[in-house]
Short mmCIF file of C-alpha atoms in Angstrom, two decimals:
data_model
loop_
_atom_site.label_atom_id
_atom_site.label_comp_id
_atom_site.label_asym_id
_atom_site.label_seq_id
_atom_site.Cartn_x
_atom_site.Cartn_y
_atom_site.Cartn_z
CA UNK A 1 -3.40 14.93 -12.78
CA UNK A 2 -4.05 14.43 -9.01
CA UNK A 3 -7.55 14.64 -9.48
CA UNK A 4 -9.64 11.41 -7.71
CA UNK A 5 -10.97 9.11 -10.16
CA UNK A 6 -10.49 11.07 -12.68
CA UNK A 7 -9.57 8.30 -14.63
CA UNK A 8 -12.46 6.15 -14.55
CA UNK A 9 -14.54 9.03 -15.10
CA UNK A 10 -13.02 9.49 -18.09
CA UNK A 11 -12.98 5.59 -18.97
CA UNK A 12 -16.71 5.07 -18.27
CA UNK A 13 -18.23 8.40 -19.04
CA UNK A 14 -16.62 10.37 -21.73
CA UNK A 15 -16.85 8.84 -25.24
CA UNK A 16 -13.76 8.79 -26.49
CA UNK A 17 -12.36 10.25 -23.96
CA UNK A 18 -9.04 7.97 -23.75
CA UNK A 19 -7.06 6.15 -25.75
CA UNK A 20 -3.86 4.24 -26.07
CA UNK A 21 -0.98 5.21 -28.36
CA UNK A 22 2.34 3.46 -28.18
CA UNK A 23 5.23 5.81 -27.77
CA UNK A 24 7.82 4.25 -30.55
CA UNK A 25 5.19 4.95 -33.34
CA UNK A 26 5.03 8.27 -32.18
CA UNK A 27 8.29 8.77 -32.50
CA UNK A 28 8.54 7.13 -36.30
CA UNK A 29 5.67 9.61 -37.54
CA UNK A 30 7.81 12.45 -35.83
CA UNK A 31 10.43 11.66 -37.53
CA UNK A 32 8.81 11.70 -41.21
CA UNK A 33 7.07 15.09 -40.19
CA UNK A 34 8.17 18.40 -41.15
CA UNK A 35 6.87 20.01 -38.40
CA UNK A 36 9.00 20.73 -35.36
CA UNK A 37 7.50 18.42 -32.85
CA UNK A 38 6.36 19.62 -29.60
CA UNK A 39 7.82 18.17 -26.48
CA UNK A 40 6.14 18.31 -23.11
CA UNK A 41 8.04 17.08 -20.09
CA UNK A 42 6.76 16.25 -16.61
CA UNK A 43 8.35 18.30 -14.03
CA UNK A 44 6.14 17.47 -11.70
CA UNK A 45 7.73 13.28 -11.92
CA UNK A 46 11.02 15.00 -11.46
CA UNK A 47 9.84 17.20 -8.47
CA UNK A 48 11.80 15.38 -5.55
CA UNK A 49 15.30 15.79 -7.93
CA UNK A 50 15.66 19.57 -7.72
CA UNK A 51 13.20 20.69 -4.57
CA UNK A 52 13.86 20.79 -1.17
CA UNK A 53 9.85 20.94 -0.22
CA UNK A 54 10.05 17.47 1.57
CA UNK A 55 6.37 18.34 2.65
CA UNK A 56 5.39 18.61 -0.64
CA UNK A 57 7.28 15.40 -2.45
CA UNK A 58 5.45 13.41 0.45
CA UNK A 59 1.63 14.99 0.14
CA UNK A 60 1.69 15.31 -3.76
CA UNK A 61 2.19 18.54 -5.36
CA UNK A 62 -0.73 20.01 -4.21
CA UNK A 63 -0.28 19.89 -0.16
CA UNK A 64 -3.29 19.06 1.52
CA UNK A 65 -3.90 22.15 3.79
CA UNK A 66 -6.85 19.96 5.32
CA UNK A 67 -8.50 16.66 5.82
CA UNK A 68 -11.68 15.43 7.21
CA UNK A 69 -12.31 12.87 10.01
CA UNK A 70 -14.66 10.19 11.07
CA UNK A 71 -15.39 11.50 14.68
CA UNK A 72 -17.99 9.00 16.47
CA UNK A 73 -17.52 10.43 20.61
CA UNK A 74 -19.37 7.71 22.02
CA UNK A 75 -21.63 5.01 21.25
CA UNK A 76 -24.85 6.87 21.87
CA UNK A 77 -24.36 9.51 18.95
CA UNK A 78 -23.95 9.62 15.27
CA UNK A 79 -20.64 10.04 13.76
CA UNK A 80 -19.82 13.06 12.50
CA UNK A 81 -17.69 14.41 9.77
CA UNK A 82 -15.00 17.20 11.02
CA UNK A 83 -12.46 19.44 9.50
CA UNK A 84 -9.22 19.64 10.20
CA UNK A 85 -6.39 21.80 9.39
CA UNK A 86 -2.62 19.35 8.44
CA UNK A 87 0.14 20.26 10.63
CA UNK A 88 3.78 20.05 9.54
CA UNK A 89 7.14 20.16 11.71
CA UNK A 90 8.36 22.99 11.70
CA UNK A 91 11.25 22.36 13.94
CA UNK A 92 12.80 19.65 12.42
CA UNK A 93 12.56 18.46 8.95
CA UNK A 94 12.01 15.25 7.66
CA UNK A 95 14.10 13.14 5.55
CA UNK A 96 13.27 12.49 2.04
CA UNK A 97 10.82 9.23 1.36
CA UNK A 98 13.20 7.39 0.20
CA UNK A 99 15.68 7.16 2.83
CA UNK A 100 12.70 6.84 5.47
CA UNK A 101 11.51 3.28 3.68
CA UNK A 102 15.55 2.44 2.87
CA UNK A 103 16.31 -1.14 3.73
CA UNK A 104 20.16 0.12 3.83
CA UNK A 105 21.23 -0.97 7.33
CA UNK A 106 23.89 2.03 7.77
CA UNK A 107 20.47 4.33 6.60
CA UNK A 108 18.54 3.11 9.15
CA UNK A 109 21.02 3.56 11.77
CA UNK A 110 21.75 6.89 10.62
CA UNK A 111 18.49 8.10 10.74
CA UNK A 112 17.06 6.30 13.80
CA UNK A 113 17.40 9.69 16.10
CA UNK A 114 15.58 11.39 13.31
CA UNK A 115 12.57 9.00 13.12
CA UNK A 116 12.12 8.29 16.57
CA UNK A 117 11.98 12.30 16.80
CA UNK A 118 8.95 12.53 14.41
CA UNK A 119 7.48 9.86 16.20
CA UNK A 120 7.52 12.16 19.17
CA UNK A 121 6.03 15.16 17.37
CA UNK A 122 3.29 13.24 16.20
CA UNK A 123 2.45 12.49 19.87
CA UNK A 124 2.80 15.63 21.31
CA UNK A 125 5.03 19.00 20.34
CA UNK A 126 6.43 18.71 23.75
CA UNK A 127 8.15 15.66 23.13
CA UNK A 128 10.40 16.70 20.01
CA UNK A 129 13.17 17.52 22.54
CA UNK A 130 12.85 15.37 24.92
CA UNK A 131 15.78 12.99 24.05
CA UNK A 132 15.31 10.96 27.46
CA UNK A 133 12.30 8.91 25.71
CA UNK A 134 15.28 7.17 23.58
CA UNK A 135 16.08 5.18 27.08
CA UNK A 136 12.77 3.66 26.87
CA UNK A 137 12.99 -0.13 26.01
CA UNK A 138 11.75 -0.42 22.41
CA UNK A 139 9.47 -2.86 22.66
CA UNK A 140 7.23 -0.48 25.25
CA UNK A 141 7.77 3.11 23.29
CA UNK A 142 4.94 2.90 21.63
CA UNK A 143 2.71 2.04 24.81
CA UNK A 144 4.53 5.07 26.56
CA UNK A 145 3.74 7.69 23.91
CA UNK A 146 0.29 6.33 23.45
CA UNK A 147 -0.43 7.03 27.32
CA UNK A 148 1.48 10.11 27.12
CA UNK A 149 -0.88 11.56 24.39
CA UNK A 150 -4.20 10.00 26.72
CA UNK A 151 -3.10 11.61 29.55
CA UNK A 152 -2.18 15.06 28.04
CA UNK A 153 -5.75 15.31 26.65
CA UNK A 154 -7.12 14.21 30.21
CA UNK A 155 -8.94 11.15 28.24
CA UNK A 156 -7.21 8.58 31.33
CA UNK A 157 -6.26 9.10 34.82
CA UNK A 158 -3.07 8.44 35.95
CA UNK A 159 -3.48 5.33 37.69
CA UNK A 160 -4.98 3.87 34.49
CA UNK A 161 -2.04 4.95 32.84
CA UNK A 162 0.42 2.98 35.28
CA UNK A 163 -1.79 -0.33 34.96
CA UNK A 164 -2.00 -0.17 31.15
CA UNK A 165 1.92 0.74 31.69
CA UNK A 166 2.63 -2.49 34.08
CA UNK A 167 0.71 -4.89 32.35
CA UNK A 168 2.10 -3.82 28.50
CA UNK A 169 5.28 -4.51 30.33
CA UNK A 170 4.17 -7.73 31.68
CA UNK A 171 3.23 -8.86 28.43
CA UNK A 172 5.88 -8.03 26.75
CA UNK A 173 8.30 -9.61 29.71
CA UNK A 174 6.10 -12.92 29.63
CA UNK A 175 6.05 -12.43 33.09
CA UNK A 176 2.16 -14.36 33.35
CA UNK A 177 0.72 -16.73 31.14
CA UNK A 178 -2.34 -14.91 29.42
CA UNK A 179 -4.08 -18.71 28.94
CA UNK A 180 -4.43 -18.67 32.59
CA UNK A 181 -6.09 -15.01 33.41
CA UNK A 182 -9.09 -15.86 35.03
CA UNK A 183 -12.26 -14.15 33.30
CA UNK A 184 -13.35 -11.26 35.41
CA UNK A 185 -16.27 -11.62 38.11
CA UNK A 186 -17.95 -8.21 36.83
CA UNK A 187 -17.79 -5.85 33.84
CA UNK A 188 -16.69 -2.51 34.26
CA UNK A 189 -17.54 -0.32 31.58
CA UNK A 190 -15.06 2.63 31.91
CA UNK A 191 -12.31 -0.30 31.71
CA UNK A 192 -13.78 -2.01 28.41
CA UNK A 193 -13.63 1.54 26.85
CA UNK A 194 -10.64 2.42 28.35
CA UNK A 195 -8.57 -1.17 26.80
CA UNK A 196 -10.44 -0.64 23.58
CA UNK A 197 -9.18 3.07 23.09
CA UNK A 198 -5.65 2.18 24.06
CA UNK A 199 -5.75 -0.81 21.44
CA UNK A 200 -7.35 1.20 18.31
CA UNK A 201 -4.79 4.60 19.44
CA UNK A 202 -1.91 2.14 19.83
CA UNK A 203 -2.24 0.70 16.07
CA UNK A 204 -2.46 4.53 14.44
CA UNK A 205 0.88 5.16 16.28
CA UNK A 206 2.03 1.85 14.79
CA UNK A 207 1.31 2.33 11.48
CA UNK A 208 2.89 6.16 11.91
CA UNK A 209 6.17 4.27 13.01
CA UNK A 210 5.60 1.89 10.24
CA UNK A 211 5.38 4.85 7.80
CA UNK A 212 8.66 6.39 9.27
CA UNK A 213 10.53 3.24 8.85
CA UNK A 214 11.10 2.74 12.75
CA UNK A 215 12.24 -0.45 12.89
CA UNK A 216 9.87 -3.47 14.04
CA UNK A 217 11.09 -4.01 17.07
CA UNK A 218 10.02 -0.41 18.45
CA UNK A 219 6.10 -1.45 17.22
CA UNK A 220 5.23 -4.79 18.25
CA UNK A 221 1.35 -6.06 18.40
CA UNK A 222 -0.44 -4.54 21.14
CA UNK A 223 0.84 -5.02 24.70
CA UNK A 224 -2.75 -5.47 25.61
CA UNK A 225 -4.43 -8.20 28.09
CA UNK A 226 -8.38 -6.91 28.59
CA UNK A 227 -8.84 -9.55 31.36
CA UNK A 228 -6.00 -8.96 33.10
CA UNK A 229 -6.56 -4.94 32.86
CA UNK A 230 -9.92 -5.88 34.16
CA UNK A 231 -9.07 -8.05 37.10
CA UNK A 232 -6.57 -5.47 38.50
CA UNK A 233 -8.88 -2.36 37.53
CA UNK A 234 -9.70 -0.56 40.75
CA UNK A 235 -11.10 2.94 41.12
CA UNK A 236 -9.66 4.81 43.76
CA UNK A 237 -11.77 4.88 47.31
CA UNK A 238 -13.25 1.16 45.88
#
Protein backbone atom coordinates (compact mmCIF):
# COMPACT_ATOMS: atom_id res chain seq x y z
CA UNK A 1 0.00 0.00 0.00
CA UNK A 2 3.04 2.32 0.42
CA UNK A 3 1.98 3.30 3.65
CA UNK A 4 5.03 2.92 6.57
CA UNK A 5 4.43 0.18 8.85
CA UNK A 6 1.36 -0.27 7.95
CA UNK A 7 1.82 -3.74 8.25
CA UNK A 8 2.78 -4.22 11.70
CA UNK A 9 0.19 -1.93 12.67
CA UNK A 10 -2.11 -4.06 11.38
CA UNK A 11 -0.28 -7.31 12.80
CA UNK A 12 -0.04 -6.00 16.39
CA UNK A 13 -2.98 -3.73 16.70
CA UNK A 14 -6.00 -4.65 14.77
CA UNK A 15 -7.71 -7.91 15.85
CA UNK A 16 -8.11 -9.77 13.11
CA UNK A 17 -6.90 -7.58 11.06
CA UNK A 18 -4.74 -10.08 8.75
CA UNK A 19 -4.76 -13.28 7.74
CA UNK A 20 -3.26 -15.84 5.45
CA UNK A 21 -5.13 -17.60 2.65
CA UNK A 22 -3.33 -19.77 0.16
CA UNK A 23 -4.05 -18.83 -3.40
CA UNK A 24 -4.72 -22.56 -5.00
CA UNK A 25 -7.69 -23.03 -2.53
CA UNK A 26 -8.96 -19.96 -3.66
CA UNK A 27 -8.99 -20.89 -6.83
CA UNK A 28 -10.76 -24.56 -6.13
CA UNK A 29 -13.75 -22.74 -4.21
CA UNK A 30 -13.92 -20.38 -7.37
CA UNK A 31 -14.27 -22.88 -9.37
CA UNK A 32 -17.32 -24.72 -7.52
CA UNK A 33 -19.00 -21.17 -7.19
CA UNK A 34 -21.65 -19.89 -9.29
CA UNK A 35 -20.83 -16.57 -8.91
CA UNK A 36 -18.65 -14.79 -11.44
CA UNK A 37 -15.54 -14.24 -9.47
CA UNK A 38 -14.05 -10.94 -9.14
CA UNK A 39 -10.53 -10.37 -10.29
CA UNK A 40 -8.36 -7.53 -9.09
CA UNK A 41 -4.99 -7.02 -10.71
CA UNK A 42 -2.06 -4.90 -9.56
CA UNK A 43 -1.15 -2.34 -12.01
CA UNK A 44 0.76 -0.67 -9.88
CA UNK A 45 3.53 -4.20 -9.86
CA UNK A 46 3.32 -3.79 -13.58
CA UNK A 47 3.97 0.04 -13.53
CA UNK A 48 7.65 0.07 -15.00
CA UNK A 49 6.17 -2.34 -18.18
CA UNK A 50 3.98 0.26 -19.86
CA UNK A 51 5.23 3.88 -18.26
CA UNK A 52 7.84 5.96 -19.24
CA UNK A 53 7.79 7.99 -15.65
CA UNK A 54 11.39 6.71 -14.78
CA UNK A 55 11.04 9.21 -11.77
CA UNK A 56 8.23 7.57 -10.63
CA UNK A 57 9.22 3.57 -11.09
CA UNK A 58 12.38 4.70 -8.96
CA UNK A 59 10.51 6.82 -5.93
CA UNK A 60 7.38 4.48 -5.73
CA UNK A 61 4.20 5.48 -7.18
CA UNK A 62 3.65 8.19 -5.08
CA UNK A 63 6.84 10.61 -5.86
CA UNK A 64 8.14 12.11 -2.92
CA UNK A 65 7.78 15.90 -3.65
CA UNK A 66 9.84 16.36 -0.28
CA UNK A 67 12.05 14.96 2.37
CA UNK A 68 13.36 16.07 5.64
CA UNK A 69 17.00 16.34 6.86
CA UNK A 70 19.11 15.97 9.89
CA UNK A 71 20.87 19.45 9.77
CA UNK A 72 23.39 19.75 12.90
CA UNK A 73 25.67 23.27 11.56
CA UNK A 74 28.16 22.94 14.11
CA UNK A 75 28.93 21.33 17.23
CA UNK A 76 27.68 24.05 19.52
CA UNK A 77 23.89 23.79 18.41
CA UNK A 78 21.11 21.33 18.34
CA UNK A 79 20.25 19.56 15.26
CA UNK A 80 17.52 20.54 13.54
CA UNK A 81 14.95 18.99 11.34
CA UNK A 82 14.55 20.85 7.74
CA UNK A 83 12.39 20.56 4.73
CA UNK A 84 13.33 20.10 1.58
CA UNK A 85 11.80 20.12 -1.74
CA UNK A 86 13.27 16.60 -4.30
CA UNK A 87 14.80 17.75 -7.40
CA UNK A 88 14.71 15.71 -10.61
CA UNK A 89 16.82 16.11 -13.98
CA UNK A 90 15.21 17.64 -16.12
CA UNK A 91 17.78 17.73 -18.80
CA UNK A 92 18.61 14.38 -19.14
CA UNK A 93 16.72 11.37 -18.17
CA UNK A 94 17.71 8.51 -16.40
CA UNK A 95 17.81 5.01 -17.41
CA UNK A 96 15.45 2.55 -16.07
CA UNK A 97 16.61 0.67 -12.58
CA UNK A 98 17.31 -2.11 -14.04
CA UNK A 99 19.84 -1.37 -16.51
CA UNK A 100 21.54 1.11 -13.87
CA UNK A 101 22.27 -2.11 -11.34
CA UNK A 102 22.86 -4.53 -14.73
CA UNK A 103 25.92 -6.67 -14.26
CA UNK A 104 25.82 -6.99 -18.30
CA UNK A 105 29.32 -5.81 -19.24
CA UNK A 106 28.17 -4.33 -22.82
CA UNK A 107 25.27 -2.41 -20.33
CA UNK A 108 27.64 -0.95 -18.35
CA UNK A 109 29.74 0.26 -21.06
CA UNK A 110 26.87 1.55 -22.80
CA UNK A 111 25.65 3.52 -20.21
CA UNK A 112 28.87 4.74 -18.54
CA UNK A 113 28.49 8.46 -20.27
CA UNK A 114 25.00 8.39 -18.90
CA UNK A 115 25.89 7.61 -15.24
CA UNK A 116 28.87 9.52 -14.90
CA UNK A 117 26.47 12.46 -16.20
CA UNK A 118 24.02 12.05 -13.24
CA UNK A 119 26.82 11.87 -11.09
CA UNK A 120 27.59 15.37 -12.23
CA UNK A 121 24.09 16.73 -11.72
CA UNK A 122 23.98 15.55 -8.39
CA UNK A 123 27.08 17.70 -7.69
CA UNK A 124 26.22 20.67 -9.26
CA UNK A 125 23.71 21.62 -12.43
CA UNK A 126 26.69 23.19 -13.95
CA UNK A 127 28.46 20.14 -14.42
CA UNK A 128 25.81 18.09 -16.59
CA UNK A 129 27.65 19.40 -19.70
CA UNK A 130 30.75 19.57 -18.87
CA UNK A 131 32.10 16.42 -20.67
CA UNK A 132 35.89 17.41 -19.85
CA UNK A 133 35.38 15.85 -16.16
CA UNK A 134 35.37 12.30 -18.11
CA UNK A 135 39.41 12.95 -18.49
CA UNK A 136 39.68 12.85 -14.85
CA UNK A 137 41.48 9.63 -13.64
CA UNK A 138 38.75 7.48 -12.04
CA UNK A 139 40.12 6.72 -9.08
CA UNK A 140 40.19 10.76 -8.08
CA UNK A 141 36.51 11.77 -9.67
CA UNK A 142 34.93 11.46 -6.79
CA UNK A 143 37.51 13.68 -4.72
CA UNK A 144 37.19 16.29 -7.65
CA UNK A 145 33.39 16.63 -7.58
CA UNK A 146 33.35 16.52 -3.85
CA UNK A 147 35.70 19.76 -3.80
CA UNK A 148 33.89 21.11 -6.64
CA UNK A 149 30.53 21.09 -4.69
CA UNK A 150 32.73 22.62 -1.27
CA UNK A 151 34.02 25.22 -3.14
CA UNK A 152 30.83 26.29 -5.06
CA UNK A 153 29.04 26.72 -1.70
CA UNK A 154 32.19 28.73 -0.37
CA UNK A 155 32.37 25.95 2.59
CA UNK A 156 36.61 25.64 1.59
CA UNK A 157 39.06 27.96 0.19
CA UNK A 158 40.86 27.21 -2.65
CA UNK A 159 44.09 26.34 -1.34
CA UNK A 160 42.36 23.74 0.87
CA UNK A 161 40.91 22.45 -2.09
CA UNK A 162 44.41 21.89 -3.92
CA UNK A 163 45.92 20.14 -0.66
CA UNK A 164 42.91 17.83 -0.16
CA UNK A 165 43.38 17.53 -4.19
CA UNK A 166 47.36 16.64 -3.94
CA UNK A 167 47.27 14.50 -1.14
CA UNK A 168 43.92 12.27 -2.44
CA UNK A 169 46.26 11.95 -5.33
CA UNK A 170 49.15 10.99 -3.29
CA UNK A 171 47.27 8.40 -1.71
CA UNK A 172 45.92 7.01 -4.31
CA UNK A 173 49.55 7.07 -6.29
CA UNK A 174 51.23 5.47 -3.07
CA UNK A 175 53.52 8.07 -3.52
CA UNK A 176 54.30 8.19 0.76
CA UNK A 177 53.91 5.60 3.14
CA UNK A 178 50.96 6.72 5.52
CA UNK A 179 52.73 4.36 8.52
CA UNK A 180 55.40 6.89 8.48
CA UNK A 181 53.40 10.48 8.66
CA UNK A 182 54.67 11.93 11.60
CA UNK A 183 51.76 13.00 14.11
CA UNK A 184 51.33 16.71 13.91
CA UNK A 185 53.11 19.18 16.50
CA UNK A 186 49.69 21.22 16.99
CA UNK A 187 45.96 20.84 16.29
CA UNK A 188 44.32 23.04 14.05
CA UNK A 189 40.77 23.06 14.32
CA UNK A 190 39.55 24.50 10.94
CA UNK A 191 41.72 21.46 9.43
CA UNK A 192 40.09 18.62 11.71
CA UNK A 193 36.67 19.98 10.47
CA UNK A 194 37.73 20.59 7.24
CA UNK A 195 39.19 16.45 6.73
CA UNK A 196 36.13 15.32 8.58
CA UNK A 197 33.61 17.13 6.15
CA UNK A 198 35.48 16.01 3.09
CA UNK A 199 35.40 12.29 4.48
CA UNK A 200 31.50 12.15 5.56
CA UNK A 201 30.60 14.37 1.88
CA UNK A 202 32.94 12.01 0.02
CA UNK A 203 30.97 8.67 1.19
CA UNK A 204 27.27 10.31 0.20
CA UNK A 205 28.80 10.85 -3.31
CA UNK A 206 29.97 7.24 -3.06
CA UNK A 207 27.06 5.65 -2.25
CA UNK A 208 25.20 8.04 -5.11
CA UNK A 209 27.77 6.39 -7.61
CA UNK A 210 27.12 3.14 -5.98
CA UNK A 211 23.36 3.65 -6.58
CA UNK A 212 24.02 4.59 -10.31
CA UNK A 213 26.02 1.55 -10.90
CA UNK A 214 29.37 3.57 -11.63
CA UNK A 215 31.69 1.10 -11.58
CA UNK A 216 34.10 0.55 -8.42
CA UNK A 217 36.92 1.76 -9.66
CA UNK A 218 35.49 5.47 -10.06
CA UNK A 219 34.58 5.24 -5.92
CA UNK A 220 37.34 3.91 -4.04
CA UNK A 221 37.63 4.39 0.01
CA UNK A 222 38.43 7.80 0.88
CA UNK A 223 41.62 9.38 -0.48
CA UNK A 224 42.00 10.84 2.93
CA UNK A 225 45.33 11.13 5.22
CA UNK A 226 44.24 13.63 8.40
CA UNK A 227 47.92 13.77 9.49
CA UNK A 228 49.33 14.38 6.48
CA UNK A 229 46.50 17.16 5.60
CA UNK A 230 47.52 18.46 8.94
CA UNK A 231 51.25 18.61 8.63
CA UNK A 232 51.07 20.47 5.26
CA UNK A 233 47.98 22.73 6.41
CA UNK A 234 49.12 26.33 6.24
CA UNK A 235 46.93 29.42 6.27
CA UNK A 236 47.97 31.95 4.02
CA UNK A 237 50.25 35.01 5.62
CA UNK A 238 51.30 32.01 8.45
Amino acid sequence: MGVRHLQTFMDRKVKNGTYSIRMDREIRNAKKSTENPLVVVDLMALFGLFCDDRRGLLCGSQERQHMTVVVKRNHHESHTFVTVPVIFPTAITPPQMKDLISKDATMQTSLLQRKLQLLRWVCSDDLIDREEFNAIPSSLLLTVLVLYRLRQYGAIRMFEADLLLLIAHQVTMGLFDPAGEPYPQRLISRAFRLGFLFQKLYAHFARVAKSLGVPEEYRPSTPYDGLRFHNHYRLPGA
